[in-house]
mmCIF file of C-alpha atoms and ligand atoms in Angstrom:
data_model
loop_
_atom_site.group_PDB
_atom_site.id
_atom_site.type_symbol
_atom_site.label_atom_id
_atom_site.label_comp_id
_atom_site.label_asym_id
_atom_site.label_seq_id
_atom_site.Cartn_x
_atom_site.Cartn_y
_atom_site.Cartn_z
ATOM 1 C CA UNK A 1 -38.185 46.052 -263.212
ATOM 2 C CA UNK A 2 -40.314 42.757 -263.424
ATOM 3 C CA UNK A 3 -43.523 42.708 -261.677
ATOM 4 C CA UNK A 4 -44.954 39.531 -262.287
ATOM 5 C CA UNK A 5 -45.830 36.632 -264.572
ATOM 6 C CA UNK A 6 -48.421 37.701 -267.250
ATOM 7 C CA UNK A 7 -49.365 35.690 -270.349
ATOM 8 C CA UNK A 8 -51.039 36.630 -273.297
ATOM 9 C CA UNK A 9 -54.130 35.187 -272.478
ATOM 10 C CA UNK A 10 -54.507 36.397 -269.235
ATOM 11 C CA UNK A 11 -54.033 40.067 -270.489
ATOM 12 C CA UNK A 12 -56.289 38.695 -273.427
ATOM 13 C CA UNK A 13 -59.228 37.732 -270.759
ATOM 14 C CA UNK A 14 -58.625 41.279 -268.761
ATOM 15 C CA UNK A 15 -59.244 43.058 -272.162
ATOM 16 C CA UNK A 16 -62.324 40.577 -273.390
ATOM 17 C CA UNK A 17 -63.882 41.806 -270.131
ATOM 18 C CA UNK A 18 -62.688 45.362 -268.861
ATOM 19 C CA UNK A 19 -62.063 46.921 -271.615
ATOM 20 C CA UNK A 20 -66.060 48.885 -271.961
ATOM 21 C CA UNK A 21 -65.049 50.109 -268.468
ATOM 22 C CA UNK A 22 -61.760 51.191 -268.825
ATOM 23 C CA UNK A 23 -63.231 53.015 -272.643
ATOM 24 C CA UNK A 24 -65.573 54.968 -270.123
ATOM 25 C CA UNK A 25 -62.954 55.190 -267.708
ATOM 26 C CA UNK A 26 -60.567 56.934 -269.778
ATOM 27 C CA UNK A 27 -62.723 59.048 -272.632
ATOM 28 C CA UNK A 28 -62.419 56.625 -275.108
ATOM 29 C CA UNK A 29 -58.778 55.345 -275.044
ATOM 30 C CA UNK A 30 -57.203 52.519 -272.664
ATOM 31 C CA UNK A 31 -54.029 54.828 -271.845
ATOM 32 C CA UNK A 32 -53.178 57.936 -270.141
ATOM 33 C CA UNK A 33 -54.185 61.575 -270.790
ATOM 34 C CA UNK A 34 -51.668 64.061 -271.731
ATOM 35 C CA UNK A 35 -52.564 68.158 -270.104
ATOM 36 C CA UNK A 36 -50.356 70.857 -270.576
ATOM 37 C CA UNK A 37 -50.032 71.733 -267.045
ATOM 38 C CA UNK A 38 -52.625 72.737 -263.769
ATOM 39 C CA UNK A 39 -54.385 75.284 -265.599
ATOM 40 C CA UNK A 40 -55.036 72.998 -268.225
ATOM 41 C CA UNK A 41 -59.091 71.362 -267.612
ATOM 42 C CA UNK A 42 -59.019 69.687 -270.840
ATOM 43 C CA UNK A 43 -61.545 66.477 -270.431
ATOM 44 C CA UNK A 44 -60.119 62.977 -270.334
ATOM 45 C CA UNK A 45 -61.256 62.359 -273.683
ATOM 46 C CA UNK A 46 -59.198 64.933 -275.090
ATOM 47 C CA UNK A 47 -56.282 64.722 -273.239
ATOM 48 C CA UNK A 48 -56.374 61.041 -273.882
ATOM 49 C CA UNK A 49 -56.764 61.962 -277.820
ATOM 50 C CA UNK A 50 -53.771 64.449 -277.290
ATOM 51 C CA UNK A 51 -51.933 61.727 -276.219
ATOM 52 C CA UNK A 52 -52.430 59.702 -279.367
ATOM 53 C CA UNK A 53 -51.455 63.154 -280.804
ATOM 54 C CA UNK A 54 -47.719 63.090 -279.149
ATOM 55 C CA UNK A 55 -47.200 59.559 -280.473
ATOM 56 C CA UNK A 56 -48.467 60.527 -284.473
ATOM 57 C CA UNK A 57 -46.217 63.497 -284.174
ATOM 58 C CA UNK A 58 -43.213 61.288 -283.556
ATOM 59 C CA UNK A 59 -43.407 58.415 -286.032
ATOM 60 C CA UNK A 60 -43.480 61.914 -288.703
ATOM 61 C CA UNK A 61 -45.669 59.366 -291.241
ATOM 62 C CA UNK A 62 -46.241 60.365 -295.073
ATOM 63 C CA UNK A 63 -48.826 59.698 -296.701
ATOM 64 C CA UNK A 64 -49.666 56.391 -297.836
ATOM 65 C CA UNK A 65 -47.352 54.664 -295.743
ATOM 66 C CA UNK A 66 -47.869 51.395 -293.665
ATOM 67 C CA UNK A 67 -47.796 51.349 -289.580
ATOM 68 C CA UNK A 68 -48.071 49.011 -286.950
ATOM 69 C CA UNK A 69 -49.735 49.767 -284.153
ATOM 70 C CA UNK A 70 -49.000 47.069 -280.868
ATOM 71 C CA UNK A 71 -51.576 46.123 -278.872
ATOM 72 C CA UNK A 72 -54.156 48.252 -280.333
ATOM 73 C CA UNK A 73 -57.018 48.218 -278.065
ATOM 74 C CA UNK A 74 -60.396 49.418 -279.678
ATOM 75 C CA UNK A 75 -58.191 51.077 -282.835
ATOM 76 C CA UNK A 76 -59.044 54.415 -281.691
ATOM 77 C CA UNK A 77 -55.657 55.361 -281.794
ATOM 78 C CA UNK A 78 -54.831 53.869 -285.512
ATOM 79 C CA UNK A 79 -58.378 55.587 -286.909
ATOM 80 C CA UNK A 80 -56.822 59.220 -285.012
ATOM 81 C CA UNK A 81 -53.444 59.009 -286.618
ATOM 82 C CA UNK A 82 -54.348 57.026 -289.775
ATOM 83 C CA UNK A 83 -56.493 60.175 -290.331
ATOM 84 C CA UNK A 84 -54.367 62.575 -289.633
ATOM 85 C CA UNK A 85 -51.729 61.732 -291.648
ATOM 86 C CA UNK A 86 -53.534 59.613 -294.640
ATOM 87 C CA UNK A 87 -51.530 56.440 -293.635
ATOM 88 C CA UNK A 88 -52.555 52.636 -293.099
ATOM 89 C CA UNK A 89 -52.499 51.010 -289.463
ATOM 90 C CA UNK A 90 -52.426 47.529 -288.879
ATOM 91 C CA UNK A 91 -53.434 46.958 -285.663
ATOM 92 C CA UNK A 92 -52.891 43.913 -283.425
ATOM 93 C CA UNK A 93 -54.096 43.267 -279.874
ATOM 94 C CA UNK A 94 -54.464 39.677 -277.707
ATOM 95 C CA UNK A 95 -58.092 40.620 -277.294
ATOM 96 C CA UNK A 96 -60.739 38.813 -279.355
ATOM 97 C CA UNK A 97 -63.060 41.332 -278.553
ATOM 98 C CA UNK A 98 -60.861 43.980 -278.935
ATOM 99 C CA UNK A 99 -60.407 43.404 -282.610
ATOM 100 C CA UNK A 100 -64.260 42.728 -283.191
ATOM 101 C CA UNK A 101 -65.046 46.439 -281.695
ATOM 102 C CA UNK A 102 -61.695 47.650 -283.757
ATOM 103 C CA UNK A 103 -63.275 46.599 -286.806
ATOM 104 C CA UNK A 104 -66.389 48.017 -286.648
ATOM 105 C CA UNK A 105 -64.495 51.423 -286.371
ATOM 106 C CA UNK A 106 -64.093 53.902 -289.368
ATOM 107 C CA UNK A 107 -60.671 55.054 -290.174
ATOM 108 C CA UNK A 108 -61.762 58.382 -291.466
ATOM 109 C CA UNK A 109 -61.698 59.473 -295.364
ATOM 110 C CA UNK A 110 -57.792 59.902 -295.437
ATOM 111 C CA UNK A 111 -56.957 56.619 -294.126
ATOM 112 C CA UNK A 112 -57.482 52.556 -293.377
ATOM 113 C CA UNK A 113 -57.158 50.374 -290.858
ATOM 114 C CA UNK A 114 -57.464 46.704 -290.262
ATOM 115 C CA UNK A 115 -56.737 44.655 -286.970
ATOM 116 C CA UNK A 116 -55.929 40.906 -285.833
ATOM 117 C CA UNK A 117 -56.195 38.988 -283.324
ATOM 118 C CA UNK A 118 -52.234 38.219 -282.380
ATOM 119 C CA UNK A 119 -49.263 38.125 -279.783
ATOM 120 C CA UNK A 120 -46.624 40.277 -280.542
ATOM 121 C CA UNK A 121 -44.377 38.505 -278.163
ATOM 122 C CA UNK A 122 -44.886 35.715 -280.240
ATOM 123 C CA UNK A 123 -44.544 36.327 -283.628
ATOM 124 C CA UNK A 124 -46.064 39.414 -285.502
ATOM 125 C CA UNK A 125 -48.408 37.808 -288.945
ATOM 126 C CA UNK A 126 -46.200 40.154 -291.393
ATOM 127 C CA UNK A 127 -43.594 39.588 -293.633
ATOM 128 C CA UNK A 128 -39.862 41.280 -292.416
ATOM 129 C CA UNK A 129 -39.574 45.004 -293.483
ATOM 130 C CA UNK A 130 -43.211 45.737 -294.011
ATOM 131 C CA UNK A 131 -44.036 48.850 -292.398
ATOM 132 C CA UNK A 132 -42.149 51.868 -292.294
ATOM 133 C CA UNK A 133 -42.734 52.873 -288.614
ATOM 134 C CA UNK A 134 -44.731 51.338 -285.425
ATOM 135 C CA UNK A 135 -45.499 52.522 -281.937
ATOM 136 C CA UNK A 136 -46.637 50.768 -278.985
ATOM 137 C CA UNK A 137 -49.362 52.627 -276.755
ATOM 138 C CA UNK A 138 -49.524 51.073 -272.927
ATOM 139 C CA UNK A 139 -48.963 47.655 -274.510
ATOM 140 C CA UNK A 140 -45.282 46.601 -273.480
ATOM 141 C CA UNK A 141 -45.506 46.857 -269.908
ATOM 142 C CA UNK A 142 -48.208 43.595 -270.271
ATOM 143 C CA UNK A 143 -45.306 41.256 -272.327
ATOM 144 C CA UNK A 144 -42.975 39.726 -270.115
ATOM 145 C CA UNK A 145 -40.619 39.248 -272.852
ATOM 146 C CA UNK A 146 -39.669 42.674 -274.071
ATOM 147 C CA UNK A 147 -36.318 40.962 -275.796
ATOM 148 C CA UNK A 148 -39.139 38.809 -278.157
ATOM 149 C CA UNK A 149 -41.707 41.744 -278.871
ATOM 150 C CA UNK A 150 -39.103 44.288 -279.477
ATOM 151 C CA UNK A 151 -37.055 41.805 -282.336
ATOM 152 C CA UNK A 152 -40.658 41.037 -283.975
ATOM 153 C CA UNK A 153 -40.802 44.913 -284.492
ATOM 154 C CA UNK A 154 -37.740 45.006 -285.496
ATOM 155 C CA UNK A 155 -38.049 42.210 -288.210
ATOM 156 C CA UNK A 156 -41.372 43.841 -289.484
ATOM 157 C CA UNK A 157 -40.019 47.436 -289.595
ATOM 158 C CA UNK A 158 -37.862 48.560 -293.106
ATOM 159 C CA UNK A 159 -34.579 49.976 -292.231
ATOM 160 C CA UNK A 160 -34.209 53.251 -291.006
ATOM 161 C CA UNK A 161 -37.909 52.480 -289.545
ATOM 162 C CA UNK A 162 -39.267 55.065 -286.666
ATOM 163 C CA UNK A 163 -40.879 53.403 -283.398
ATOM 164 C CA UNK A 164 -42.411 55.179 -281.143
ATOM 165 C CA UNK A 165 -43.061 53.642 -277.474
ATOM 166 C CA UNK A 166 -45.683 55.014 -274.953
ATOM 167 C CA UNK A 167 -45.411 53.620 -270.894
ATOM 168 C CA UNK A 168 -45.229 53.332 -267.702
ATOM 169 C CA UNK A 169 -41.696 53.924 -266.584
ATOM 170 C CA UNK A 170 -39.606 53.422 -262.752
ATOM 171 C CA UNK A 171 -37.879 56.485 -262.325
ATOM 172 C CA UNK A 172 -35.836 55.372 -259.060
ATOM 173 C CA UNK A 173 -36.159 51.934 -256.996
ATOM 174 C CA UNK A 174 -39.374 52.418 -254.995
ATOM 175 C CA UNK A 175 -39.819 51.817 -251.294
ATOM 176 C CA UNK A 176 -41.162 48.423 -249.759
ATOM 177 C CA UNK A 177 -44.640 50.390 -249.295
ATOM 178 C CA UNK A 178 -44.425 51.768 -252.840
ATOM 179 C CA UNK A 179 -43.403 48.827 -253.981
ATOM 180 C CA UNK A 180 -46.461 47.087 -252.498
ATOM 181 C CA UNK A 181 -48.870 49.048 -254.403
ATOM 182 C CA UNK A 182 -47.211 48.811 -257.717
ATOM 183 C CA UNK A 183 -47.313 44.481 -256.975
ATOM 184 C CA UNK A 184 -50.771 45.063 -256.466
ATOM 185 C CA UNK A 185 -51.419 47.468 -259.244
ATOM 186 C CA UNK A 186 -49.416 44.779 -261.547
ATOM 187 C CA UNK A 187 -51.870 41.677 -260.358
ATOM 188 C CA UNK A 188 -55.030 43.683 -260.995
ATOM 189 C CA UNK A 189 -54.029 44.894 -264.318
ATOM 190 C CA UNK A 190 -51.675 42.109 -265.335
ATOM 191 C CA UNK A 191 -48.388 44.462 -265.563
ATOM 192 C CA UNK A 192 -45.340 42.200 -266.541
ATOM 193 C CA UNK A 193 -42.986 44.936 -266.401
ATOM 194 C CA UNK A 194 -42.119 48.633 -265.625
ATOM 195 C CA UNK A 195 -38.729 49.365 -267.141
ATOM 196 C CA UNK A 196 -36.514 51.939 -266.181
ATOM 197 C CA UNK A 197 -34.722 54.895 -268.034
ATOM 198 C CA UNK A 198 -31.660 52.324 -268.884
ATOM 199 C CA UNK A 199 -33.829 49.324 -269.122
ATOM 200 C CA UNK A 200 -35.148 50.942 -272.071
ATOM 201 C CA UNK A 201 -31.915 51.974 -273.636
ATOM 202 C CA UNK A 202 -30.880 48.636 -273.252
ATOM 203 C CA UNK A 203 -33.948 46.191 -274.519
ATOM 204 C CA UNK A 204 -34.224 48.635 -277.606
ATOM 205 C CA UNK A 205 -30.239 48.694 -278.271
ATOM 206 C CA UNK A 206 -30.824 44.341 -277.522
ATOM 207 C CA UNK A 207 -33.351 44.338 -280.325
ATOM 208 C CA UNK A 208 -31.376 46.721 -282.752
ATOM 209 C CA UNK A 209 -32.720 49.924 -282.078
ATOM 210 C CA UNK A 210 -31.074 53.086 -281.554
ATOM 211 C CA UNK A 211 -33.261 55.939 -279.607
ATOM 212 C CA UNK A 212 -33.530 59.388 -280.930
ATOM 213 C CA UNK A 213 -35.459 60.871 -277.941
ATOM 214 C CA UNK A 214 -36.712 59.969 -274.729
ATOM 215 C CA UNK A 215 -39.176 62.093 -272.514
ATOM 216 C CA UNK A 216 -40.570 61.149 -269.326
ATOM 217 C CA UNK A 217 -43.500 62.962 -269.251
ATOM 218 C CA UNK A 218 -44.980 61.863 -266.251
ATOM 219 C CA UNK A 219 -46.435 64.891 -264.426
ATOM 220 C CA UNK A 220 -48.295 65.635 -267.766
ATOM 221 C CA UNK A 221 -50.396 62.283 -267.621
ATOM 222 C CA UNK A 222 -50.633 61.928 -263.721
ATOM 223 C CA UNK A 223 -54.142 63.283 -263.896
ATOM 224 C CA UNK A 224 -55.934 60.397 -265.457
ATOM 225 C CA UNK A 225 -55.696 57.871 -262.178
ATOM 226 C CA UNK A 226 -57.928 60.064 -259.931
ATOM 227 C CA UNK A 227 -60.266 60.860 -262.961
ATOM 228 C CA UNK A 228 -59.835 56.958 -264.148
ATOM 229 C CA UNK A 229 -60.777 56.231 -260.022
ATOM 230 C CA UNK A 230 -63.580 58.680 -259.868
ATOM 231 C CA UNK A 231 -64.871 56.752 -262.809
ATOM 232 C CA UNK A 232 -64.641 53.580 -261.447
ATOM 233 C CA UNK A 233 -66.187 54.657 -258.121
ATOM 234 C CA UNK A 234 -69.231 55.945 -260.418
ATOM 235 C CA UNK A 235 -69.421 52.598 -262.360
ATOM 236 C CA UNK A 236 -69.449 50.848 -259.004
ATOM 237 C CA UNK A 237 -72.482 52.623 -257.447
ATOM 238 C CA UNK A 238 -75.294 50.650 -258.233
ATOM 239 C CA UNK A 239 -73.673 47.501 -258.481
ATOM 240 C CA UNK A 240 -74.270 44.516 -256.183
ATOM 241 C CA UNK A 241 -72.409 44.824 -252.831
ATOM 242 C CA UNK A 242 -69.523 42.442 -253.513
ATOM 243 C CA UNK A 243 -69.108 43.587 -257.123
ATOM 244 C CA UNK A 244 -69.352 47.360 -256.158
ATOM 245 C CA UNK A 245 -66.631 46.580 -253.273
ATOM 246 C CA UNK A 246 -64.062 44.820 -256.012
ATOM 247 C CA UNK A 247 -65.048 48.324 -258.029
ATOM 248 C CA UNK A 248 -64.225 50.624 -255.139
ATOM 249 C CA UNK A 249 -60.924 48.286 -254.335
ATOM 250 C CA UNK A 250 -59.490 49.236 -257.978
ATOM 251 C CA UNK A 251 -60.396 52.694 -257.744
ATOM 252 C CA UNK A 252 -58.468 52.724 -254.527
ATOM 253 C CA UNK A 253 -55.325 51.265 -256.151
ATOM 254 C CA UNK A 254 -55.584 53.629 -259.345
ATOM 255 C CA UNK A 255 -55.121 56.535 -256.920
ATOM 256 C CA UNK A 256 -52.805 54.918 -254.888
ATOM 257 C CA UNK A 257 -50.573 53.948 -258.056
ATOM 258 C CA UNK A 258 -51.165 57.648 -259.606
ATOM 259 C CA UNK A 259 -49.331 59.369 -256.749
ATOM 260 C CA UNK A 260 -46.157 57.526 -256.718
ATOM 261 C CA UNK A 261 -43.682 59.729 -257.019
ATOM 262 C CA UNK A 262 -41.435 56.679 -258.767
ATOM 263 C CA UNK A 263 -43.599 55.920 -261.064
ATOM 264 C CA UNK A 264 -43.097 58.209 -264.547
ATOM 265 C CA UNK A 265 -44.490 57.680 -268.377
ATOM 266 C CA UNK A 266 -41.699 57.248 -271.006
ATOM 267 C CA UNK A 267 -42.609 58.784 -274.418
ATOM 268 C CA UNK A 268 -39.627 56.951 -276.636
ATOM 269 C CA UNK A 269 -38.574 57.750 -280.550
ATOM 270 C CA UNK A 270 -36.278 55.039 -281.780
ATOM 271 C CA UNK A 271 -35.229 53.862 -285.166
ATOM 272 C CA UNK A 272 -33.965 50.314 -286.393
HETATM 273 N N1 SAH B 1 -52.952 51.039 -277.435
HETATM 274 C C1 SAH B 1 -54.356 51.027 -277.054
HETATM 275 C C2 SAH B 1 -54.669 49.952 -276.016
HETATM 276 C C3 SAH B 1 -53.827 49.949 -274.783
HETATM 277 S S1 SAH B 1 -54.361 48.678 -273.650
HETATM 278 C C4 SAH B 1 -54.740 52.394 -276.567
HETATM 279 O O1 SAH B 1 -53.841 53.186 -276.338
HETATM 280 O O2 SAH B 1 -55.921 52.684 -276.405
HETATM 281 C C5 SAH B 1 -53.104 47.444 -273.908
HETATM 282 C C6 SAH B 1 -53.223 46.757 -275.249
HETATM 283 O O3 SAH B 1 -52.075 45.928 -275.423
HETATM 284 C C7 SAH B 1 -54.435 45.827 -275.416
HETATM 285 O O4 SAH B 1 -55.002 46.040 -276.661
HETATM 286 C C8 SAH B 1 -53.820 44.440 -275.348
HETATM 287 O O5 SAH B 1 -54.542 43.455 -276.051
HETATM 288 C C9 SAH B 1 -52.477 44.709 -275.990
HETATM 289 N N2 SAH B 1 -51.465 43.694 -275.723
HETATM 290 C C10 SAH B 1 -50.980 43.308 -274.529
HETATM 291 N N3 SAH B 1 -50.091 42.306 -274.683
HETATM 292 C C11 SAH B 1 -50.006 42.072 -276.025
HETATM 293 C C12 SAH B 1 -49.263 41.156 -276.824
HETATM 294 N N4 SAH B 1 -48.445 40.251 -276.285
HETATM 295 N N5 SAH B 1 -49.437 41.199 -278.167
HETATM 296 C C13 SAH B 1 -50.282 42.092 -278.738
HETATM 297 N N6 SAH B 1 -51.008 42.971 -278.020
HETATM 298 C C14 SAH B 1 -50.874 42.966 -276.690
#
């Protein structure tokens, strides 16, 4: 479902200046945490590492081969499963500052990295059939035009290609007071879109994909909005009045938006 109008360089500006908070907001990462269940007290940092996990798992890399990571954040995620599996990431996000932090990271012995500044809605700096898989981590739901950043993935991916897809997902149409939080949830952290279960299907089939599993996985990540708010509301103390009230105001909406019952996390395999 669209939320609102986003562009690239208004999600470009909210990364260039939130994204140190939203690093100590959510242990390192700028997406969810994934726990096993209640009994699970895994840290944020870890479940937000498992996460990264769950993705690496399902783009089954070999060694040496090439993937592209969308909207990459601080390349966390690419130095994890670049590691793990002894693989190259290319990493792109719309941040400036994004990619300076990225680059100062170390891939780990087994792998590389590398990371530009560039708008995968617009068109991805690689030549068609260059990587052999890609996954995009809480990135999609800030590009209004799915149709454009889904064919650029395409293009770049050789055939038979694995994609993995990690977000945000509307699991029913919510009420008007639901809905009210999610429109402000979108403004503050420039959501374009939330797509449901057959949006999906049908902006990956659109951009020639075909989708070997999808999960929503919801309950397992629900966690990280109260610990992401309780962060916040730490960050905020301190801070002058009218800063420290914006601070509390997001905190408010992060718990708010955690507890929607419509709102669930799509973990997505697909192939070109
Ligand atoms: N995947 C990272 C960061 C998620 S935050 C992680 O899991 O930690 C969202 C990321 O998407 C940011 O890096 C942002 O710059 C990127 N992004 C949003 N719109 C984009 C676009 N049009 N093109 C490329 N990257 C984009």
């Amino acid at each position: 479902m669209r939320m609102g109008q986003t562009t690239s360089e208004a999600v470009g500006r909210l990364y260039d200046e939130a994204t140190d908070l939203l690093l100590a907001a959510m242990g390192g990462n700028i997406h969810l945490g994934y726990w096993d269940g209640e009994d699970d007290d895994s840290p944020i940092g870890a479940a937000t590492d498992r996460l990264t996990d769950l993705v690496g798992a399902r783009l089954r890399p070999a060694p040496g081969q090439r993937i592209l990571d969308v909207g990459c954040g601080t390349g966390r995620s690419a130095a994890q499963i670049s590691a793990a599996f002894g693989v190259h990431i290319a990493g792109v996000t719309v941040s400036a500052y994004q990619v300076e932090v990225a680059r100062h990271s170390a891939p780990g012995a087994a792998g590389s990295t590398e990371f530009v500044l560039a708008d995968a809605a617009a068109r991805l700096p690689y030549p068609d059939g260059s990587f052999d898989a890609a996954y995009a981590l809480e990135s999609l739901l800030h590009i209004s035009d799915h149709e454009a950043a889904l064919s650029q993935i395409t293009r770049v991916l050789r055939p038979s290609g694995r994609v993995v897809l990690a977000d945000a997902c509307l699991r029913r149409r919510p009420d008007e007071a639901a809905l009210a939080v999610i429109a402000q949830m979108s403004a503050a952290f420039q959501f374009a879109d939330i797509p449901t279960r057959s949006e999906y299907h049908e902006r990956l089939a659109a951009a020639g994909m075909t989708v070997i599993e999808y999960a929503d996985i919801g309950e397992h990540v629900r966690r990280t909005y109260a610990l992401a708010a309780q962060a916040v509301r730490v960050a905020a103390d301190g801070l002058d009045p009218q800063s420290a009230a914006e601070m509390t105001a997001t905190a408010d909406l992060l718990a708010r938006f955690g507890v929607l019952p419509d709102i669930g996390y799509a973990l997505i395999t697909a192939s070109v």
